[in-house]
Coordinates of N, CA, C and O in Angstrom, one line a residue:
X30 N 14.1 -0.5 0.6 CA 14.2 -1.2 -0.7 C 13.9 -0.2 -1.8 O 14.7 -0.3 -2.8
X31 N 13.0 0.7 -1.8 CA 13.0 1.1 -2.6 C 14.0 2.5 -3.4 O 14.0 2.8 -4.5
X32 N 14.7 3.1 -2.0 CA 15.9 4.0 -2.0 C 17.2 3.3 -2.8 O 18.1 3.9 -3.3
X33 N 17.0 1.9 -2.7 CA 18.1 0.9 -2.8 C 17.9 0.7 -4.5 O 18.9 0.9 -5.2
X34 N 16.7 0.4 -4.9 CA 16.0 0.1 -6.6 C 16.2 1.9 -7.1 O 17.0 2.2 -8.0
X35 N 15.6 2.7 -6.5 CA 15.1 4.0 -7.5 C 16.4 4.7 -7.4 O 17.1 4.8 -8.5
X36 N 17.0 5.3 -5.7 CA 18.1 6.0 -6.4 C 17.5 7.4 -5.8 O 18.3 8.3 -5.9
X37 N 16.4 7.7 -5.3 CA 16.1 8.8 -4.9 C 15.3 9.0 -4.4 O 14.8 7.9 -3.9
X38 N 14.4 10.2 -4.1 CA 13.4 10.6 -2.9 C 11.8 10.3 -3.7 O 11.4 10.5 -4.8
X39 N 11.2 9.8 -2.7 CA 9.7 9.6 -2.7 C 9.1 10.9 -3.7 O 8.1 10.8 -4.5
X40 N 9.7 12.1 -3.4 CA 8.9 13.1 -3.5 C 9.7 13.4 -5.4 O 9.2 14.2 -6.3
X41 N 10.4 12.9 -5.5 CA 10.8 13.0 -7.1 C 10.2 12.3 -8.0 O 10.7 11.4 -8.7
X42 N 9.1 12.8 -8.1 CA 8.2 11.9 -9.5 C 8.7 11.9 -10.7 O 8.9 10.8 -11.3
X43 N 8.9 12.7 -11.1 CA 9.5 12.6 -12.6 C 10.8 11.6 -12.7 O 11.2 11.4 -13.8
X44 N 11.3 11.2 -11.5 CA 12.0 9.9 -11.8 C 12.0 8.7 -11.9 O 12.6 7.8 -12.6
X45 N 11.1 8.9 -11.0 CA 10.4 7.3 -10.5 C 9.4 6.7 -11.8 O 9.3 5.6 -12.3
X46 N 8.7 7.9 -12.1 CA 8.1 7.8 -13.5 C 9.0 7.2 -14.7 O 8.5 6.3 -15.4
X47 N 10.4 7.6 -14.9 CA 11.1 7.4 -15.8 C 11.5 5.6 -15.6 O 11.6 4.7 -16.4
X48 N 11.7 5.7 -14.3 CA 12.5 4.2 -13.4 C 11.4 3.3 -13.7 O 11.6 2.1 -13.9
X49 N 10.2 3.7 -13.7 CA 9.1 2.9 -13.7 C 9.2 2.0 -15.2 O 9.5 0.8 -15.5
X50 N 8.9 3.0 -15.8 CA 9.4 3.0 -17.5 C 10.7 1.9 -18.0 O 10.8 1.0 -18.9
X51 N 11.6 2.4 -17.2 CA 13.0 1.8 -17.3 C 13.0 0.2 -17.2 O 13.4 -0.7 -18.0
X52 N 12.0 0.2 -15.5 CA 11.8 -1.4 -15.2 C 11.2 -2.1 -15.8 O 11.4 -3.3 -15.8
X53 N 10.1 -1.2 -16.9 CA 8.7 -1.7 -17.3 C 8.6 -3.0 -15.8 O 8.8 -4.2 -15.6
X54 N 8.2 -1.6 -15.1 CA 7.2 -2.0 -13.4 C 5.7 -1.2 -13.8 O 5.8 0.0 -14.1
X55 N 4.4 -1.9 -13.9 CA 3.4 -1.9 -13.7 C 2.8 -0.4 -12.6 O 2.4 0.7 -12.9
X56 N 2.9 -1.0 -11.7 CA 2.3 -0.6 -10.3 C 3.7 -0.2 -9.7 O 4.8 -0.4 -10.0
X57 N 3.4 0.3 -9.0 CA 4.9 0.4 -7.2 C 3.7 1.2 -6.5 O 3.0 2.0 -7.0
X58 N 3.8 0.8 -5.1 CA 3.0 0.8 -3.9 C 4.2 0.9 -3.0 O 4.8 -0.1 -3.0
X59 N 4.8 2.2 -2.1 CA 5.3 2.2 -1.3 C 4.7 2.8 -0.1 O 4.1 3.9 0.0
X60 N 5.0 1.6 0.8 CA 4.2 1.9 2.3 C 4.9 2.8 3.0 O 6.0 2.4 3.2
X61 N 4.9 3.8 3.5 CA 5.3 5.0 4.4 C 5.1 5.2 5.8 O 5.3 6.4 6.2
X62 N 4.8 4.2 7.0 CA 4.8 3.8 8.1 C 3.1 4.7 8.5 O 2.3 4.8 7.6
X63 N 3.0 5.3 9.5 CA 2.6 6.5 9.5 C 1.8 7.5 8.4 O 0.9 8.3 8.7
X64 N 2.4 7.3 7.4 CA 2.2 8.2 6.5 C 1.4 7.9 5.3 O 1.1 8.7 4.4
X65 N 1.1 6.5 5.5 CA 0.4 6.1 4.8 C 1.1 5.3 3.4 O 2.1 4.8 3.5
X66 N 0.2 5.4 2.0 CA 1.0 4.4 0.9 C 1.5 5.9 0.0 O 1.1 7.0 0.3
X67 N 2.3 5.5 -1.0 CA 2.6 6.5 -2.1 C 2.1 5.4 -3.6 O 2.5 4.3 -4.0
X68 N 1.5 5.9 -3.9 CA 1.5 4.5 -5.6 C 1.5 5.7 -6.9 O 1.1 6.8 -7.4
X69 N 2.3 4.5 -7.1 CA 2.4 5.4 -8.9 C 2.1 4.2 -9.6 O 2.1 3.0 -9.2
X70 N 1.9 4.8 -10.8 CA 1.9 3.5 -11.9 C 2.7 4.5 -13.2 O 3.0 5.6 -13.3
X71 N 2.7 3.3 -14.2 CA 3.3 3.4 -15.5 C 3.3 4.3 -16.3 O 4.3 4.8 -17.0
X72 N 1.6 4.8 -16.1 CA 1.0 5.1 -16.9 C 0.7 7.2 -16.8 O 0.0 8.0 -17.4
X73 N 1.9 7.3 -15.4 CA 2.1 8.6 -15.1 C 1.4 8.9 -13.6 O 1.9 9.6 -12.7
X74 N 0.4 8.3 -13.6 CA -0.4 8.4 -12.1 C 0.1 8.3 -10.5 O 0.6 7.3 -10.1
X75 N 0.1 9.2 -9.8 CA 0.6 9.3 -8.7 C -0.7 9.7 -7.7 O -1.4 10.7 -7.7
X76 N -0.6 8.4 -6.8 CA -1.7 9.0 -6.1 C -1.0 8.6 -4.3 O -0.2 7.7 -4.1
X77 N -1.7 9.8 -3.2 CA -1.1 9.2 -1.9 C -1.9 8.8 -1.0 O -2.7 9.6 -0.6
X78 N -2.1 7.6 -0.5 CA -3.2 7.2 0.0 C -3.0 7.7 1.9 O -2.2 7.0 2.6
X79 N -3.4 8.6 2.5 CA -3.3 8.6 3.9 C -3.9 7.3 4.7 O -5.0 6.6 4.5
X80 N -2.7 7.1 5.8 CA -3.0 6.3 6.7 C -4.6 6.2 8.1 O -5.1 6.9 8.9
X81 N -4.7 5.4 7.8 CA -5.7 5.2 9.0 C -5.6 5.9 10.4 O -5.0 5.1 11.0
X82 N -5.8 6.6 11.0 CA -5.5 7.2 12.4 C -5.5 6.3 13.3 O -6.4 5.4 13.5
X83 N -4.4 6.4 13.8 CA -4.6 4.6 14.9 C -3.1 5.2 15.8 O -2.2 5.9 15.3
X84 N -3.2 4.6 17.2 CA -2.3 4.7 18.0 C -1.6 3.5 17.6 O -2.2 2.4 17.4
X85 N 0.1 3.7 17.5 CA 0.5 2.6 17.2 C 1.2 2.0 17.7 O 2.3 2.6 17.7
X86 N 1.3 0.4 18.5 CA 1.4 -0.2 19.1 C 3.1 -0.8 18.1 O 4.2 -0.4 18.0
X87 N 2.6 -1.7 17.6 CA 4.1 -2.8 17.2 C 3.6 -2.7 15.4 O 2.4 -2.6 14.9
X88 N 4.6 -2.6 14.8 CA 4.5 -2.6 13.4 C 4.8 -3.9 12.7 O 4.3 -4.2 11.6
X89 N 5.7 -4.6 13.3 CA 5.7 -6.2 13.6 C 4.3 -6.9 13.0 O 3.2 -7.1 13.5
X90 N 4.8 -7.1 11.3 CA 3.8 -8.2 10.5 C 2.4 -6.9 9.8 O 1.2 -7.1 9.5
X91 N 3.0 -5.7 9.7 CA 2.2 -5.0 9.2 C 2.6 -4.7 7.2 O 1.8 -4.7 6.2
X92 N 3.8 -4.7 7.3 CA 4.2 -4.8 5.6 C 3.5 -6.3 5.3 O 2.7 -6.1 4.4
X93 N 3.7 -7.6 5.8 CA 2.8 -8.9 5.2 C 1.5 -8.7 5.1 O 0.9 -9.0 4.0
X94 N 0.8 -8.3 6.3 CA -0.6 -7.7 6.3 C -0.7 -6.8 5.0 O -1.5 -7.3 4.3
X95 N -0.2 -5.8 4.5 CA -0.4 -4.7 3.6 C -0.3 -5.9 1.7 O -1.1 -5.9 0.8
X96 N 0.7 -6.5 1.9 CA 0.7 -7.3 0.6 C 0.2 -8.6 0.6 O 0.2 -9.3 -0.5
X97 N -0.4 -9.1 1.7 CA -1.4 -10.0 1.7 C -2.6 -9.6 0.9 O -3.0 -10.2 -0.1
X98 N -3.2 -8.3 1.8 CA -4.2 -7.7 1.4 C -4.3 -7.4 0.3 O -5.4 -7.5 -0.3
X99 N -3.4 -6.9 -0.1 CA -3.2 -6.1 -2.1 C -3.6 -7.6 -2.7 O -4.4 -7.8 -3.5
X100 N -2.8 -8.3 -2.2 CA -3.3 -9.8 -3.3 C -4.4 -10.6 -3.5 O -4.9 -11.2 -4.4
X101 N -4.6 -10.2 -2.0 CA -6.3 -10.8 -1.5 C -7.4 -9.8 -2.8 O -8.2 -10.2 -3.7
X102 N -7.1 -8.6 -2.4 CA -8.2 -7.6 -3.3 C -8.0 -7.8 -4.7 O -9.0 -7.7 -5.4
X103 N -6.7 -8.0 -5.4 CA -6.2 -7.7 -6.9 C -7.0 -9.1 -7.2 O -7.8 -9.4 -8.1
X104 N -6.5 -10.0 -6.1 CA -7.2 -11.4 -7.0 C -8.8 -11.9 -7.3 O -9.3 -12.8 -8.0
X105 N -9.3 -10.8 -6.2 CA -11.1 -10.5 -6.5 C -11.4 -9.8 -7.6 O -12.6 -9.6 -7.7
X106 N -10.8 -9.4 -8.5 CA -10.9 -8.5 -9.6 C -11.0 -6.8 -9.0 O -11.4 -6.1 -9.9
X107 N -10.8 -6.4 -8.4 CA -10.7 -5.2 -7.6 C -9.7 -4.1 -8.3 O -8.6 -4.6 -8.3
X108 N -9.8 -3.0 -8.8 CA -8.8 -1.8 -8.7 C -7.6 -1.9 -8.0 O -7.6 -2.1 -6.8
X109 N -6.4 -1.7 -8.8 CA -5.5 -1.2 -7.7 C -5.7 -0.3 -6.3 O -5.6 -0.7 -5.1
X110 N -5.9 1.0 -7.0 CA -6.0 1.7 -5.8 C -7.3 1.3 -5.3 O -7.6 2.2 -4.5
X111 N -8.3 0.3 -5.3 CA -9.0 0.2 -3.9 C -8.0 -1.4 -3.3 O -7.9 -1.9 -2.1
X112 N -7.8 -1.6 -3.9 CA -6.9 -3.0 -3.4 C -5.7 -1.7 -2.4 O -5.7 -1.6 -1.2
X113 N -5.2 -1.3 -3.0 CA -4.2 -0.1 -1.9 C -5.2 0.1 -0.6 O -5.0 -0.3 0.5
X114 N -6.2 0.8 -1.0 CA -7.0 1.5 0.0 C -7.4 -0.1 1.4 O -6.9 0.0 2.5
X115 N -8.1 -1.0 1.1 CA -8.6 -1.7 1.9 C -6.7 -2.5 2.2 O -6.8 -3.5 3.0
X116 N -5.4 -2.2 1.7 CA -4.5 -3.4 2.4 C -4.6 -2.2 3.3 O -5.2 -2.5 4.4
X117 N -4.3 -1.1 3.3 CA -3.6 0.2 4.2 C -4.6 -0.1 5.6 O -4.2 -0.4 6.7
X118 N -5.6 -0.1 5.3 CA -7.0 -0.4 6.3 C -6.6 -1.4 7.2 O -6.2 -1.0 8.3
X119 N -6.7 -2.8 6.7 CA -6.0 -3.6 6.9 C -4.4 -3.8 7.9 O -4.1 -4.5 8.8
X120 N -3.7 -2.9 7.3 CA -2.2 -2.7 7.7 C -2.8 -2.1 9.0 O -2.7 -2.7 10.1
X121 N -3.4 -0.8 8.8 CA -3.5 0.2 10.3 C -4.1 -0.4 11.5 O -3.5 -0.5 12.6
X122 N -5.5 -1.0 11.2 CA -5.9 -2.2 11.7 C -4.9 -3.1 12.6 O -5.3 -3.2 13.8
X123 N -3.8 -3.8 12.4 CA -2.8 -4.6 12.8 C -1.7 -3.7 13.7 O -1.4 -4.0 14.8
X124 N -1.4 -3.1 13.3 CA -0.4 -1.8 14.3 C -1.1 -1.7 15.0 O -0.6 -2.2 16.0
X125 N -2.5 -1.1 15.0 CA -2.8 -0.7 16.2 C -3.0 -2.0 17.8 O -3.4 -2.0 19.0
X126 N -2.5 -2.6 17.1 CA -2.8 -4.3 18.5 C -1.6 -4.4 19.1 O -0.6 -4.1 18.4
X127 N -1.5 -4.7 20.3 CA -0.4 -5.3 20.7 C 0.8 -6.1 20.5 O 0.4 -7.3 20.4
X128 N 2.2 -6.1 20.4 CA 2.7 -7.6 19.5 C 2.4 -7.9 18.3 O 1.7 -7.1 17.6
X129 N 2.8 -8.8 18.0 CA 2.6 -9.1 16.6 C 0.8 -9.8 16.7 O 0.2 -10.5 17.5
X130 N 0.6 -8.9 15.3 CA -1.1 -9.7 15.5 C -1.8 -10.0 14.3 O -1.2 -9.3 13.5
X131 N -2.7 -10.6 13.8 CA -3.6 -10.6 12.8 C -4.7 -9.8 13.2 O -4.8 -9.1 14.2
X132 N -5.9 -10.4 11.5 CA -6.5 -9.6 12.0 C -7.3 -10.8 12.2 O -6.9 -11.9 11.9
X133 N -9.0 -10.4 13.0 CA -9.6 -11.8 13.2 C -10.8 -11.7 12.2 O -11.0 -10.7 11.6
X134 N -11.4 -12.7 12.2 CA -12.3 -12.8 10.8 C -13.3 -11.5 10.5 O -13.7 -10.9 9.5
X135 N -13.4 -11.3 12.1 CA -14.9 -10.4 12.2 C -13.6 -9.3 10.8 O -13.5 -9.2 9.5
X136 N -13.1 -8.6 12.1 CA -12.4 -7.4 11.3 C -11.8 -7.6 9.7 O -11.5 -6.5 9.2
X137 N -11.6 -8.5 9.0 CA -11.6 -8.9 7.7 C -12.7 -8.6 7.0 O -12.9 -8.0 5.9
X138 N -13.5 -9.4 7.8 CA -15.2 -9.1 7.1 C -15.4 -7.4 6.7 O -15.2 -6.8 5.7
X139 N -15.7 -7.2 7.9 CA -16.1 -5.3 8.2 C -15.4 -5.2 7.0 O -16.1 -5.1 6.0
X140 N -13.4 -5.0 7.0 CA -13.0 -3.8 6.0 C -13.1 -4.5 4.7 O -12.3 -4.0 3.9
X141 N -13.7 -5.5 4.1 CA -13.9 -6.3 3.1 C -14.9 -5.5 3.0 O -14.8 -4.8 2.0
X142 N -16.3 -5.4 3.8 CA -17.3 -4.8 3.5 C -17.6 -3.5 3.2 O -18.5 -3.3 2.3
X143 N -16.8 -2.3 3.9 CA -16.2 -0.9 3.7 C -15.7 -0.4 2.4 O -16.2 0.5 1.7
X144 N -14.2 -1.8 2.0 CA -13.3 -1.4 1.2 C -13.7 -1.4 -0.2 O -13.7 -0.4 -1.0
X145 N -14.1 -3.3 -0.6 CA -14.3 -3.7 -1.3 C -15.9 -4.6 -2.1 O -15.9 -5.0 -3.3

């Protein structure tokens, strides 16, 4: 999606910056499997959040997991980038399980407690 919107490579900031501008887009959070998030904002800021170390099983319901979480945290009053930091948590969390999986309350609690 986002190759599809911008038009070019993750690693070209000075565009995405401009595109940002262009869209008047706030935030962009792109998830990088593996590699963790990339977020920029409006306002020039580029930060890269590394992924969780986790053996990875099925990625199946890990993008919903990731923007669940961003909404869950933004809508507690929370920072972007810790709302990034605890979905990524979250996201790694769920890959590492078998199949498609949630997470169960305990483990919500914990990285609620860690993140936010």
């Amino acid at each position: 999606e986002f190759k599809n919107l911008f038009r070019c490579s993750l690693n070209d900031h000075e565009v995405i910056f401009k595109k940002l501008n262009e869209f008047e887009i706030e935030h962009l959070a792109v998830t990088c499997s593996d590699d963790g998030v990339k977020y920029f904002n409006r306002g020039g800021h580029f930060k890269k959040i590394d992924a969780e170390a986790s053996e990875l099983y099925d990625v199946t319901g890990a993008g919903d997991t990731f923007a669940a979480s961003v909404a869950f945290a933004l809508s507690n009053q929370n920072e972007m980038e810790q709302a990034l930091g605890f979905a990524n948590a979250c996201s790694g969390l769920v890959v590492g399980k078998m199949g498609t999986s949630t997470l169960s309350q305990l483990e919500f609690k914990r990285l609620k407690e860690i993140w936010l």
